[in-house]
Each structure stands twice: as C-alpha cells, then as structure tokens.
Short mmCIF file of C-alpha atoms in Angstrom, two decimals:
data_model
loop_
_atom_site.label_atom_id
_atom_site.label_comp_id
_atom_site.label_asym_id
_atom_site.label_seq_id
_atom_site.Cartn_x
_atom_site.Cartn_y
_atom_site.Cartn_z
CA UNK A 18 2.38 6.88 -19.37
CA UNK A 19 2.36 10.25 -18.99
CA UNK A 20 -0.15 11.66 -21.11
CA UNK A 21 -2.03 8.51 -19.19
CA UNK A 22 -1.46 10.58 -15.81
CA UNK A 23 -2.35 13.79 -16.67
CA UNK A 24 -5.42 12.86 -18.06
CA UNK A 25 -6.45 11.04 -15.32
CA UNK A 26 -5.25 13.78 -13.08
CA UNK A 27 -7.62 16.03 -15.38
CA UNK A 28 -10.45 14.15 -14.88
CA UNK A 29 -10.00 13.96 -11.28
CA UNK A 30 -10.28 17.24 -10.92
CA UNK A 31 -13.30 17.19 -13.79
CA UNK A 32 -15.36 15.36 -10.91
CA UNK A 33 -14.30 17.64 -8.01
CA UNK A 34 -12.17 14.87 -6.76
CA UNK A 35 -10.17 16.03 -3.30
CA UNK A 36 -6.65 15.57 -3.97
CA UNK A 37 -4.09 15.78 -0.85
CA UNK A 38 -0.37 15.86 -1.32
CA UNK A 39 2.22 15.19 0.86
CA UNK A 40 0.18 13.50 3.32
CA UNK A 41 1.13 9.95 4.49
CA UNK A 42 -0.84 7.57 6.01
CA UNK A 43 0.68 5.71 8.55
CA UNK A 44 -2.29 3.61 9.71
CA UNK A 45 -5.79 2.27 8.33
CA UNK A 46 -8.79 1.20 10.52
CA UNK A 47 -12.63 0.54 9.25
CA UNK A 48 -15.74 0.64 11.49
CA UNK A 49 -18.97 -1.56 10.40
CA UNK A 50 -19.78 1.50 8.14
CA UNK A 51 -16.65 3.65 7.06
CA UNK A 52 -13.19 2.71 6.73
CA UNK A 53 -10.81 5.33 7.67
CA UNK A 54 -6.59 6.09 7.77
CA UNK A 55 -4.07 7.76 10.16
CA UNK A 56 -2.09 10.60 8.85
CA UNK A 57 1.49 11.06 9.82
CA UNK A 58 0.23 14.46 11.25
CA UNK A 59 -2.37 12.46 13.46
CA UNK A 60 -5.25 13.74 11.70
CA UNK A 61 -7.70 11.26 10.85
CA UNK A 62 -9.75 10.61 7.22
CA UNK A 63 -12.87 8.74 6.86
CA UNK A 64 -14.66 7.37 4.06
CA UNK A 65 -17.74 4.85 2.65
CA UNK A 66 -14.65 2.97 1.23
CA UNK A 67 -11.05 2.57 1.85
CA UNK A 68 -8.66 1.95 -1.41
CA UNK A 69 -5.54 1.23 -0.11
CA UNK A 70 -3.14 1.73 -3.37
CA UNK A 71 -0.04 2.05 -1.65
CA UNK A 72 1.77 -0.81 -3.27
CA UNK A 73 3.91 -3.31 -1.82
CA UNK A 74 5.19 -1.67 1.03
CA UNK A 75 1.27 -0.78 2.24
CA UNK A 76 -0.08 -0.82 5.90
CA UNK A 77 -3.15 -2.06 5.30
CA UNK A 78 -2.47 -5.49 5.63
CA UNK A 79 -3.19 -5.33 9.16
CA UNK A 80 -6.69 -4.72 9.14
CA UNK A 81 -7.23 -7.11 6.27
CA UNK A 82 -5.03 -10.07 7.98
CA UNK A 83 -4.48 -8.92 11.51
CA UNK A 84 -0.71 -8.24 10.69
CA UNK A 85 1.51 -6.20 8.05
CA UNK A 86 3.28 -8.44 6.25
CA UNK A 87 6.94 -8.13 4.95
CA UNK A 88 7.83 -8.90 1.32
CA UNK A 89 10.72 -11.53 0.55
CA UNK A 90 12.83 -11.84 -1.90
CA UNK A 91 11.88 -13.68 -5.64
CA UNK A 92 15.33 -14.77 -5.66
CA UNK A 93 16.53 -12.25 -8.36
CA UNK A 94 16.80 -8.23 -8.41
CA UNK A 95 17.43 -5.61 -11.18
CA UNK A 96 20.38 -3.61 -12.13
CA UNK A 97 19.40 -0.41 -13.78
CA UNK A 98 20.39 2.76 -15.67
CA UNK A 99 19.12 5.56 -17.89
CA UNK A 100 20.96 8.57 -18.95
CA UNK A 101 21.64 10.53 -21.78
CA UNK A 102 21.48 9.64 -25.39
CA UNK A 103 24.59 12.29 -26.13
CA UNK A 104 27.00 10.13 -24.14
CA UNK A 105 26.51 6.83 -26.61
CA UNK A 106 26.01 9.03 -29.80
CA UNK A 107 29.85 8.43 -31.16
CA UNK A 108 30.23 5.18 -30.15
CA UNK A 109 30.16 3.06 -33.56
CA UNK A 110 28.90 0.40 -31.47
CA UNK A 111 25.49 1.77 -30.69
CA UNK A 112 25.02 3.49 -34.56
CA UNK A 113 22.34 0.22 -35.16
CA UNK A 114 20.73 0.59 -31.34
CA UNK A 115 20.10 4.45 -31.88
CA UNK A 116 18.36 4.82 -35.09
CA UNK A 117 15.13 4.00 -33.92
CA UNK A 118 14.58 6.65 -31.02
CA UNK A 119 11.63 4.91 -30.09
CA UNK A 120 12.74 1.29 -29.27
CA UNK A 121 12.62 -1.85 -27.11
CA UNK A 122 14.61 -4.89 -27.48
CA UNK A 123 14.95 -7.45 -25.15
CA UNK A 124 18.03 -10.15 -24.57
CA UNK A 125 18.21 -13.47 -22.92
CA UNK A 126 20.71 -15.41 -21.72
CA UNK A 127 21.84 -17.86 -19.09
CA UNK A 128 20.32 -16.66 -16.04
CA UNK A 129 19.79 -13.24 -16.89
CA UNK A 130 17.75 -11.16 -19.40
CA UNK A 131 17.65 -7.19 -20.24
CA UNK A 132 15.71 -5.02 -21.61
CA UNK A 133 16.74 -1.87 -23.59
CA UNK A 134 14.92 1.04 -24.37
CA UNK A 135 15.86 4.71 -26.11
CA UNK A 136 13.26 7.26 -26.11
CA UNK A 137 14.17 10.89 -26.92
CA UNK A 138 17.19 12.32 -25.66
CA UNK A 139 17.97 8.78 -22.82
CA UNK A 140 18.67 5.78 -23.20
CA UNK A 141 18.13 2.96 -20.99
CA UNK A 142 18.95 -0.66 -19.72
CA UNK A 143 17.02 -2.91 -17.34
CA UNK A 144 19.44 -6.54 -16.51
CA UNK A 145 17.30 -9.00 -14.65
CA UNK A 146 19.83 -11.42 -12.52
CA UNK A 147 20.17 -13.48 -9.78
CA UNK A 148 20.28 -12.02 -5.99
CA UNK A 149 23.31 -13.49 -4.42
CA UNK A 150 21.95 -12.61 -1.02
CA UNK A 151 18.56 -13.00 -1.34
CA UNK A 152 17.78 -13.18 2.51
CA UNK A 153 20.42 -9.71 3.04
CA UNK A 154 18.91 -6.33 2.92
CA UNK A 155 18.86 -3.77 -0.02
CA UNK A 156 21.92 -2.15 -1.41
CA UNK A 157 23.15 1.01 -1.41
CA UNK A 158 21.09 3.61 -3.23
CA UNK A 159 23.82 4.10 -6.08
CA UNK A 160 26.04 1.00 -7.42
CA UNK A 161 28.78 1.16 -10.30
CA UNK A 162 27.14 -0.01 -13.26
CA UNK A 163 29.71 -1.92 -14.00
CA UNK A 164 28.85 -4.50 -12.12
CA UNK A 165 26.26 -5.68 -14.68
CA UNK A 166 28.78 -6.61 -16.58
CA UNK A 167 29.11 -9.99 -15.48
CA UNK A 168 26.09 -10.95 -16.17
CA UNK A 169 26.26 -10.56 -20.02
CA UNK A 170 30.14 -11.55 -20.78
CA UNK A 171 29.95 -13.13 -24.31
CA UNK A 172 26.50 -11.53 -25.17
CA UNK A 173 26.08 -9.11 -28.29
CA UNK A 174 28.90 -6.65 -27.91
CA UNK A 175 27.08 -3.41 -28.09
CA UNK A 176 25.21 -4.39 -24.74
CA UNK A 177 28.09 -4.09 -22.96
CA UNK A 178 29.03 -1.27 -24.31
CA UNK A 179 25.81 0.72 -23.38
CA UNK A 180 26.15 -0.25 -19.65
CA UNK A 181 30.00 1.07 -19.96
CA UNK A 182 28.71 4.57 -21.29
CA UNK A 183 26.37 4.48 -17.60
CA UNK A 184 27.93 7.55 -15.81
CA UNK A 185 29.66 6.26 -12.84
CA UNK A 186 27.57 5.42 -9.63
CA UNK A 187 24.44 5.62 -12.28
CA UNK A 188 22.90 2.30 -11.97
CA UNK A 189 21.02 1.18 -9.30
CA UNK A 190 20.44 -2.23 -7.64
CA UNK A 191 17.17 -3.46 -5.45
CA UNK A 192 15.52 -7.33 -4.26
CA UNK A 193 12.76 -7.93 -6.74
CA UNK A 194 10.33 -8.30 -3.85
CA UNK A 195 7.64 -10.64 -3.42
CA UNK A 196 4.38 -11.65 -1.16
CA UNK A 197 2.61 -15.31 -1.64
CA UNK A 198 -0.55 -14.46 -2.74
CA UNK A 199 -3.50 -14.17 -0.73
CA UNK A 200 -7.13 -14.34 -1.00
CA UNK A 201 -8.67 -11.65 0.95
CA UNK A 202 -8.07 -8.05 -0.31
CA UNK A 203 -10.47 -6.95 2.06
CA UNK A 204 -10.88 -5.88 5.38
CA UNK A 205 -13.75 -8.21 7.59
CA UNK A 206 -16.54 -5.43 7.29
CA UNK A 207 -15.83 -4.84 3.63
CA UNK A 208 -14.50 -0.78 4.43
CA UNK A 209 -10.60 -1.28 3.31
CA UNK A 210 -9.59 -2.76 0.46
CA UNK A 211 -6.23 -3.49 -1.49
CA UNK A 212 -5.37 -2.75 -5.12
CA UNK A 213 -2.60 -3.05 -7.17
CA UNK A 214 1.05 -4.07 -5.81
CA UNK A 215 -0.90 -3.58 -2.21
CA UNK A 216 -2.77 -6.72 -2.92
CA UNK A 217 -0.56 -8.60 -5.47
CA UNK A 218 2.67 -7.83 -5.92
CA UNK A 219 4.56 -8.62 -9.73
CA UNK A 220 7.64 -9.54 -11.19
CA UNK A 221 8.20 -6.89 -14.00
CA UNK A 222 8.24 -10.52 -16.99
CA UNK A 223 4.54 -10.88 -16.21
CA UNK A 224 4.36 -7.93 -18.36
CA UNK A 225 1.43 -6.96 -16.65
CA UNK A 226 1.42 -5.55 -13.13
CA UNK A 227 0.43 -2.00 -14.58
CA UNK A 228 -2.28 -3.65 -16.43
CA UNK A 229 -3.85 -6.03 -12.99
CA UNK A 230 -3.80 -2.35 -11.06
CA UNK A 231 -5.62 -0.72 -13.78
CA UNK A 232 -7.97 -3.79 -14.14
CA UNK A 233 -8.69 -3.78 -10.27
CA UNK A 234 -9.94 -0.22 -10.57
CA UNK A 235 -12.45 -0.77 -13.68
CA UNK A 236 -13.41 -4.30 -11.80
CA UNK A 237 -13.47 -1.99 -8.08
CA UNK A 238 -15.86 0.82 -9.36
CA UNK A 239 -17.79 -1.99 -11.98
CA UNK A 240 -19.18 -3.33 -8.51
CA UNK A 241 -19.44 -0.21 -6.83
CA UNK A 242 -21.92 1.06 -9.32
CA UNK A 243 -23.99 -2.38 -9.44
CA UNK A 244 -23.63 -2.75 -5.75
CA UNK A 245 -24.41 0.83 -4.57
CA UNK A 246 -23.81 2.98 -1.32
CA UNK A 247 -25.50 0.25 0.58
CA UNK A 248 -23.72 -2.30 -0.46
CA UNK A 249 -20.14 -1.32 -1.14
CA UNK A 250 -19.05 -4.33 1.87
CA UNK A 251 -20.82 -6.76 -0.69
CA UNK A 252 -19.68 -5.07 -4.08
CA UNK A 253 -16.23 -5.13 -2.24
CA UNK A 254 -16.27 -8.86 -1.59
CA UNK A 255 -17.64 -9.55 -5.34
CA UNK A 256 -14.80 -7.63 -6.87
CA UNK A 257 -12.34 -9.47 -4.51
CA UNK A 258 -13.61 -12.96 -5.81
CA UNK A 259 -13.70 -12.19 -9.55
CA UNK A 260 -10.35 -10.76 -9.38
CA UNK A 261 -8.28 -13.23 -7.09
CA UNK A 262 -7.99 -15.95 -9.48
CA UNK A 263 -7.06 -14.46 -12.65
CA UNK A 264 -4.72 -12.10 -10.86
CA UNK A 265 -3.02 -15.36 -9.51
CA UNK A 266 -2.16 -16.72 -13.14
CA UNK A 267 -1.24 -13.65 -14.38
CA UNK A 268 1.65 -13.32 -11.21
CA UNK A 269 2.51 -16.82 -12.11
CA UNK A 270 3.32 -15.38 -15.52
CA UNK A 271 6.44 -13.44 -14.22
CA UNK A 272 8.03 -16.73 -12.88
CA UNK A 273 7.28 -18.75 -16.33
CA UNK A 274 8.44 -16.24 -18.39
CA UNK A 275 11.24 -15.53 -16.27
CA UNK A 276 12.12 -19.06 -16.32
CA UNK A 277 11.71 -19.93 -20.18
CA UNK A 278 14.06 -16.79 -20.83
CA UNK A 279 16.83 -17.60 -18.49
CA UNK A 280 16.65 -21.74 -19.09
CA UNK A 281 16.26 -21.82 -23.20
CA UNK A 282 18.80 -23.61 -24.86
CA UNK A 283 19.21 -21.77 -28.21
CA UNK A 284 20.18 -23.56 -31.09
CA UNK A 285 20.96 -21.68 -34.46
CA UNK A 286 17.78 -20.26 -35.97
CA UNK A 287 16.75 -20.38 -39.35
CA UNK A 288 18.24 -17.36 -41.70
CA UNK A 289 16.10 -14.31 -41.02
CA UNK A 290 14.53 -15.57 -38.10
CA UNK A 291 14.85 -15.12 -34.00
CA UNK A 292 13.79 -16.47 -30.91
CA UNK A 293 10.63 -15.41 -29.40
CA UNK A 294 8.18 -16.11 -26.71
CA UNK A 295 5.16 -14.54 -26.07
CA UNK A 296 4.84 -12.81 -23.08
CA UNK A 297 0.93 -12.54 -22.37
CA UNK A 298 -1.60 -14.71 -23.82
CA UNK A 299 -4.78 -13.92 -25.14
CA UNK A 300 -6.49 -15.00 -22.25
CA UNK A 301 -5.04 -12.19 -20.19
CA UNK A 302 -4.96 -9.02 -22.72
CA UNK A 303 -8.10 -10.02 -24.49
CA UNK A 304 -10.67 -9.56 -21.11
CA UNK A 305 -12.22 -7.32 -20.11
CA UNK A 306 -12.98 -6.60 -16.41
CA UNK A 307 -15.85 -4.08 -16.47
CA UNK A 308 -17.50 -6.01 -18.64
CA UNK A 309 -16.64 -9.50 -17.00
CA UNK A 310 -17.98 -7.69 -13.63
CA UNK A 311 -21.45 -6.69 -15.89
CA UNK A 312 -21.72 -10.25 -16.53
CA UNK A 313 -20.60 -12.07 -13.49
CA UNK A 314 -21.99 -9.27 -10.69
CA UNK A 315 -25.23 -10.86 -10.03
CA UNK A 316 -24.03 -14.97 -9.84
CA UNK A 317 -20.79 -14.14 -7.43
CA UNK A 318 -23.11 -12.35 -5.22
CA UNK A 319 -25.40 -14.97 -4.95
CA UNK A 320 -22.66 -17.01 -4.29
CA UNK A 321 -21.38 -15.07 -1.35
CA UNK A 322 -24.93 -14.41 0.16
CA UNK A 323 -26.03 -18.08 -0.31
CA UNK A 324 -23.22 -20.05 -1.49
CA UNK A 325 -24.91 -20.88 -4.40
CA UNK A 326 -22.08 -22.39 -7.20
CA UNK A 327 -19.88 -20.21 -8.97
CA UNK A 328 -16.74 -20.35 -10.88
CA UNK A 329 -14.63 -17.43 -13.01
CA UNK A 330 -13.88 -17.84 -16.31
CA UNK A 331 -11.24 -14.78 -16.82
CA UNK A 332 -8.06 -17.27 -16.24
CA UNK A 333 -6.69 -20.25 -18.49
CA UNK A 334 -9.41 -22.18 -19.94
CA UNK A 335 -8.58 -25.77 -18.63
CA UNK A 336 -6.42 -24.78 -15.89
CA UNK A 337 -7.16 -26.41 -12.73
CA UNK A 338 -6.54 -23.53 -9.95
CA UNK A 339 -4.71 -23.89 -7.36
CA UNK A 340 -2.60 -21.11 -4.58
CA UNK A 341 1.17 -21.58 -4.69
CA UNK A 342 4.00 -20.22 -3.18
CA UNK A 343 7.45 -18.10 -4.10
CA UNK A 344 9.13 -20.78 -2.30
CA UNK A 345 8.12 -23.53 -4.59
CA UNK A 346 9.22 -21.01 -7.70
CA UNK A 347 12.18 -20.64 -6.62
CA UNK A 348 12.98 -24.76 -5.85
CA UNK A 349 11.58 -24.67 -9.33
CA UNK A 350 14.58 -21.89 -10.33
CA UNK A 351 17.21 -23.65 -8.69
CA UNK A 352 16.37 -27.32 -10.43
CA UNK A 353 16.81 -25.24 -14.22
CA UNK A 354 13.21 -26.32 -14.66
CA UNK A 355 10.65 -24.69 -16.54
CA UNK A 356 6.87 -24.23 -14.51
CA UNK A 357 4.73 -26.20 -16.59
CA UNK A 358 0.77 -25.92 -15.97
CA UNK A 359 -2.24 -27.74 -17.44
CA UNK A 360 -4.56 -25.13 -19.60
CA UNK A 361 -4.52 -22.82 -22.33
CA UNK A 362 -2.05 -19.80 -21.28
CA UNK A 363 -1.54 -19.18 -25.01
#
C-alpha cells in the first residue's frame, strides 16, 4: 500500500496537481456550474467538479440529500493490535506463526473471526465481534487487549497467546459503522460528488472497500474523459448509475461473509484439508470499470437524457436487484441465519 501511495503521490505531482495539506473542509456547496468547499479557515475553493473523498464521516451529504447523515452501528466492532515482532519471538507458542514474516491467516469461530498478519519487524491481530452496545457511543481511544480474550476461549492456543504479548492499553476498540445505501452520489446540478466510504461505506469481510474506492476513481475520470468539460453534470450522473448497483452487492458481501464465518458449523475435515470460503467472486475481481464505462458510456446516457432502457451487467449474473437495509442484516444476524440471494456471486 505504500509503494501504491507514493506513486500516486508521484504522479500527482507529474501532472502539476495542487496538493494542500492541513486544510479541512468543513462545508461543500455547488452552483449550476462549479461546485465548491468551505475551509476551516473560511477561505473558499472552487472547482468544474467536486470529489468529496472524505469517507464516512464526510459533509457532503448535505448538498447531495439536503442533510448529513450519521452512520449507525453494523451490530459488531473490531478489537485491534499491532506491535512488535521482538516481544512474541521466545514464546514457543508463536515459533509456527513467525516463520513466514510475510503472512495472513484468518480464524473463525462462533460469533467472531480474526485475522492475523506479521510483516517485518510487527505483528498484528484484527478480532471481529459483536458490539454489546451497539446504540452507545465509541470507546475510549486505548482498551486492554485483554479483553479480546473472550471472544476466542477454546480457539487454537497460540491466538491467545499473541493478544497476551499486546503491550498493555495497546489494542483498540471502535463501532464498525454503517450507512443504508443510497442511490444518489451526486449533488442536483451534477458539481459534488461522493467516492469511496463517502458514498458507500464497508464492512472490512467484503474484502473490498479499498478496491470499490479505487474502482469509483477509474469509473469517475472514465466518464469525465468521454463526457468532457461540458458535460461533467452528465458524465457525473453516468458514473453514478453504472456504479450504484454493483457497489450494492459488493457491500452486501461484508454481511454474507460475515455471516457464513461466524454461523458455520464445522465438522471434522478430511486429513490434510481445511475450511474455506471464498471471499470475492469472480464477478467482482474479474471487471473492469474503465473498460465497463468504455462500453456502457454511450447507452446509460441515453438512458438518463431520454430514458431509453438500460440495465448494468457488472453485478451477479441472475441476481434480481433490489436496495436493502442494515436493519434487515442485522434481524438476519440475530436469527443465526445465513443471507441467501438468487444469482451467481461465485
């Protein structure tokens, strides 16, 4: 991810791209031409286009709804930790978990799942569970990391372990937070739009909120370029309805996944073999947006401008779309069931 960063940041600056640090916008607006934002300082910045990338906590929702909304709880948060190899490298325990500096492993369990990770010189542990006060507020910055430990009593010893070697007040604790999804990314004259967690927010077992933010931006400047400088409220609203859908099903991901991990019912596998699920299916990491924008540009548009038909094709073949809520997930949580939808997700 880094090497990702800086070469984006290098390329930035390749194209003579403005970049302004430490300035925060507090406020968005758009006129029937230019979209513009509020500094904290009260200086204002306008622009052809708006990109509001400010993830889930942004303050564009008010000119794209008429009202910022506030994020609720999924019904689960994460506990957790990373921290120096040297403070596991004795234990006997963890001999197996640090030979391979470079690994992932994930567990499952009732309710619960982690993931584990060592790269160079830390370690690290990530312990999905469920929020006991989901409606409450965040915690404190800092927890004990202890407290994780309830969550994996009678799992594979060595996990428990790692979280004990946590330095003390090293973990931390925070709502995985959540907004229903909604179908207008835009703002009504096309000069503001949302990206990323800003538009669609993700539970970290989609396994692909990284990859929908990067997707918007190919998709975002795919339409630009087709659409031009007099167009960018129409390329705006193209990219918005090619993306909506697909983005949908892939947020729906996190909840299935989630759901499958902490609901299996294992039963003793065969010698030399484990568990597994996959994560993503084909028809998510096998598309690609700039090209699907390429293809699709001209017949959305048409759409829009004369509501000629239309339909996308970058979600589950078969599946019959529909919008649906965190509140229904959750009932779904609380019954033990799995979410089962019509479709290929494979």
């Amino acid at each position: 991810m880094a090497d990702l960063s800086a070469m984006s940041d290098s390329y930035t600056e390749h194209l003579g791209i403005d970049i302004r640090l430490s300035a925060r916008v507090v406020d968005y607006f758009e006129h029937s031409d230019k979209g513009g934002v509020i500094l904290d300082t009260g200086a204002k910045i306008t622009a052809d286009l708006v990109v509001a990338a400010d993830g889930i906590g942004s303050r564009s929702g008010v000119v794209i709804k008429g009202k910022r909304d506030q994020p609720t709880s999924s019904g689960y948060a994460m506990l957790r930790a990373t921290y120096a190899t040297e403070r596991i490298r004795e234990n006997p325990l963890l001999i197996e978990f640090l030979k391979d500096r470079s690994s992932t492993e994930g567990i499952v369990g009732p309710g619960a799942h982690v993931i584990t990770g060592c790269t160079g010189d830390n370690v690290s542990w990530m312990l999905t569970h469920k929020d006991k006060d989901p409606d409450g507020k965040d915690r404190a910055p800092s927890v004990d990391p202890k407290e994780a430990l309830q969550y994996v009593e009678g799992w594979v010893p060595w996990l428990a372990e790692l979280i004990k070697a946590t330095p003390k007040m090293g973990a931390v604790d925070y709502k995985l937070l959540w907004r229903d999804p909604y179908p207008t990314w835009a703002s009504p004259h096309g000069r503001v739009v949302q990206i990323g967690d800003a538009a669609h927010a993700f539970l970290p077992t989609s396994a692909s909120g990284a990859t929908m933010a990067m997707e918007d931006a190919f998709s975002l400047a795919a339409c630009l370029q087709l659409g031009g400088k007099s167009n960018v409220a129409l390329a705006v609203k193209v990219h918005n309805k090619l993306r909506f859908q697909r983005v949908t099903c892939a947020q729906k991901m996190g909840f299935k996944n989630r759901q499958q991990y902490h609901e299996t019912t294992f039963k003793p596998a065969e010698e030399g073999t484990r568990p597994t699920f996959p994560m993503v299916g084909l028809w998510s990491s096998e598309h690609d947006p700039e090209q699907y924008v390429y293809e699709m540009y001209g017949k959305c548009a048409n759409h829009i401008l004369s509501d000629s038909p239309f339909e996308n094709t970058n979600y589950p073949a078969g599946h019959t779309f529909k919008i649906w809520t965190v509140k229904e997930m959750r009932k779904v949580a609380e019954r033990g069931e799995n979410i089962v939808d019509d479709g290929d997700w494979s």
